[in-house]
């Protein structure tokens, strides 16, 4: 049973790490999108609502980043507890 518990905890940890990595990449891409939208808005090529939507989306992604980090930490703690 212990081996199965460790294997499950490691799998959960890897999944959480993958989600964390993907979410970090998404935040970086959203940073770039926000920069582009700022420049377009400043040049009069885009309205401010597009920029505000992008910022709101990024805020949600950052909240998901915190959740993913917490899941990874919890899984790591579970592994440490089992070992």
PDB file of C-alpha atoms in Angstrom:
ATOM      1  CA  UNK A   1       0.000   0.000   0.000  1.00  0.00           C
ATOM      2  CA  UNK A   2       2.840   2.402   0.813  1.00  0.00           C
ATOM      3  CA  UNK A   3       4.368   1.973  -2.649  1.00  0.00           C
ATOM      4  CA  UNK A   4       1.019   2.756  -4.281  1.00  0.00           C
ATOM      5  CA  UNK A   5       0.589   5.839  -2.075  1.00  0.00           C
ATOM      6  CA  UNK A   6       4.058   7.113  -2.964  1.00  0.00           C
ATOM      7  CA  UNK A   7       3.455   6.463  -6.673  1.00  0.00           C
ATOM      8  CA  UNK A   8       0.137   8.330  -6.527  1.00  0.00           C
ATOM      9  CA  UNK A   9       1.733  11.251  -4.661  1.00  0.00           C
ATOM     10  CA  UNK A  10       4.589  11.454  -7.173  1.00  0.00           C
ATOM     11  CA  UNK A  11       2.110  11.400 -10.059  1.00  0.00           C
ATOM     12  CA  UNK A  12       0.086  14.196  -8.452  1.00  0.00           C
ATOM     13  CA  UNK A  13       3.275  16.182  -7.864  1.00  0.00           C
ATOM     14  CA  UNK A  14       4.377  15.802 -11.511  1.00  0.00           C
ATOM     15  CA  UNK A  15       0.932  16.825 -12.743  1.00  0.00           C
ATOM     16  CA  UNK A  16       0.964  19.868 -10.481  1.00  0.00           C
ATOM     17  CA  UNK A  17       4.481  20.771 -11.686  1.00  0.00           C
ATOM     18  CA  UNK A  18       3.350  20.503 -15.314  1.00  0.00           C
ATOM     19  CA  UNK A  19       0.337  22.729 -14.655  1.00  0.00           C
ATOM     20  CA  UNK A  20       2.560  25.206 -12.829  1.00  0.00           C
ATOM     21  CA  UNK A  21       5.020  25.334 -15.740  1.00  0.00           C
ATOM     22  CA  UNK A  22       2.245  25.771 -18.306  1.00  0.00           C
ATOM     23  CA  UNK A  23       0.574  28.477 -16.230  1.00  0.00           C
ATOM     24  CA  UNK A  24       3.847  30.379 -15.863  1.00  0.00           C
ATOM     25  CA  UNK A  25       4.288  30.251 -19.641  1.00  0.00           C
ATOM     26  CA  UNK A  26       0.766  31.532 -20.108  1.00  0.00           C
ATOM     27  CA  UNK A  27       1.386  34.480 -17.773  1.00  0.00           C
ATOM     28  CA  UNK A  28       4.507  35.334 -19.780  1.00  0.00           C
ATOM     29  CA  UNK A  29       2.551  35.196 -23.045  1.00  0.00           C
ATOM     30  CA  UNK A  30      -0.157  37.362 -21.511  1.00  0.00           C
ATOM     31  CA  UNK A  31       2.497  39.898 -20.458  1.00  0.00           C
ATOM     32  CA  UNK A  32       3.531  40.148 -24.098  1.00  0.00           C
ATOM     33  CA  UNK A  33      -0.088  40.483 -25.237  1.00  0.00           C
ATOM     34  CA  UNK A  34      -0.694  43.250 -22.705  1.00  0.00           C
ATOM     35  CA  UNK A  35       2.410  45.095 -23.916  1.00  0.00           C
ATOM     36  CA  UNK A  36       1.172  44.873 -27.518  1.00  0.00           C
ATOM     37  CA  UNK A  37      -2.318  46.040 -26.547  1.00  0.00           C
ATOM     38  CA  UNK A  38      -0.860  48.972 -24.611  1.00  0.00           C
ATOM     39  CA  UNK A  39       1.111  50.056 -27.654  1.00  0.00           C
ATOM     40  CA  UNK A  40      -1.902  49.633 -29.952  1.00  0.00           C
ATOM     41  CA  UNK A  41      -4.109  51.579 -27.558  1.00  0.00           C
ATOM     42  CA  UNK A  42      -1.550  54.361 -27.269  1.00  0.00           C
ATOM     43  CA  UNK A  43      -1.348  54.551 -31.070  1.00  0.00           C
ATOM     44  CA  UNK A  44      -5.145  54.705 -31.324  1.00  0.00           C
ATOM     45  CA  UNK A  45      -5.369  51.330 -33.071  1.00  0.00           C
ATOM     46  CA  UNK A  46      -7.286  49.607 -30.308  1.00  0.00           C
ATOM     47  CA  UNK A  47      -9.720  50.633 -27.616  1.00  0.00           C
ATOM     48  CA  UNK A  48      -8.995  50.383 -23.910  1.00  0.00           C
ATOM     49  CA  UNK A  49     -11.545  47.611 -23.384  1.00  0.00           C
ATOM     50  CA  UNK A  50      -9.307  45.052 -25.112  1.00  0.00           C
ATOM     51  CA  UNK A  51      -6.479  45.960 -22.790  1.00  0.00           C
ATOM     52  CA  UNK A  52      -8.718  45.752 -19.731  1.00  0.00           C
ATOM     53  CA  UNK A  53     -10.009  42.323 -20.790  1.00  0.00           C
ATOM     54  CA  UNK A  54      -6.443  41.086 -21.228  1.00  0.00           C
ATOM     55  CA  UNK A  55      -5.489  42.386 -17.790  1.00  0.00           C
ATOM     56  CA  UNK A  56      -8.526  40.707 -16.217  1.00  0.00           C
ATOM     57  CA  UNK A  57      -7.669  37.439 -17.949  1.00  0.00           C
ATOM     58  CA  UNK A  58      -4.115  37.654 -16.675  1.00  0.00           C
ATOM     59  CA  UNK A  59      -5.326  38.312 -13.133  1.00  0.00           C
ATOM     60  CA  UNK A  60      -7.327  35.084 -13.327  1.00  0.00           C
ATOM     61  CA  UNK A  61      -4.322  33.216 -14.688  1.00  0.00           C
ATOM     62  CA  UNK A  62      -2.171  34.538 -11.851  1.00  0.00           C
ATOM     63  CA  UNK A  63      -4.778  33.288  -9.363  1.00  0.00           C
ATOM     64  CA  UNK A  64      -4.521  29.876 -11.040  1.00  0.00           C
ATOM     65  CA  UNK A  65      -0.757  30.104 -10.646  1.00  0.00           C
ATOM     66  CA  UNK A  66      -1.153  30.390  -6.880  1.00  0.00           C
ATOM     67  CA  UNK A  67      -3.504  27.400  -6.876  1.00  0.00           C
ATOM     68  CA  UNK A  68      -1.094  25.306  -8.952  1.00  0.00           C
ATOM     69  CA  UNK A  69       1.821  26.204  -6.688  1.00  0.00           C
ATOM     70  CA  UNK A  70      -0.208  25.220  -3.626  1.00  0.00           C
ATOM     71  CA  UNK A  71      -1.110  21.882  -5.229  1.00  0.00           C
ATOM     72  CA  UNK A  72       2.540  21.175  -6.039  1.00  0.00           C
ATOM     73  CA  UNK A  73       3.584  22.038  -2.493  1.00  0.00           C
ATOM     74  CA  UNK A  74       0.851  19.839  -1.032  1.00  0.00           C
ATOM     75  CA  UNK A  75       1.887  16.911  -3.221  1.00  0.00           C
ATOM     76  CA  UNK A  76       5.532  17.381  -2.278  1.00  0.00           C
ATOM     77  CA  UNK A  77       4.591  17.433   1.404  1.00  0.00           C
ATOM     78  CA  UNK A  78       2.631  14.203   0.898  1.00  0.00           C
ATOM     79  CA  UNK A  79       5.702  12.546  -0.657  1.00  0.00           C
ATOM     80  CA  UNK A  80       7.918  13.721   2.192  1.00  0.00           C
ATOM     81  CA  UNK A  81       5.400  12.456   4.742  1.00  0.00           C
ATOM     82  CA  UNK A  82       5.250   9.046   3.116  1.00  0.00           C
ATOM     83  CA  UNK A  83       9.003   8.681   2.861  1.00  0.00           C
TER      84      UNK A  83
END
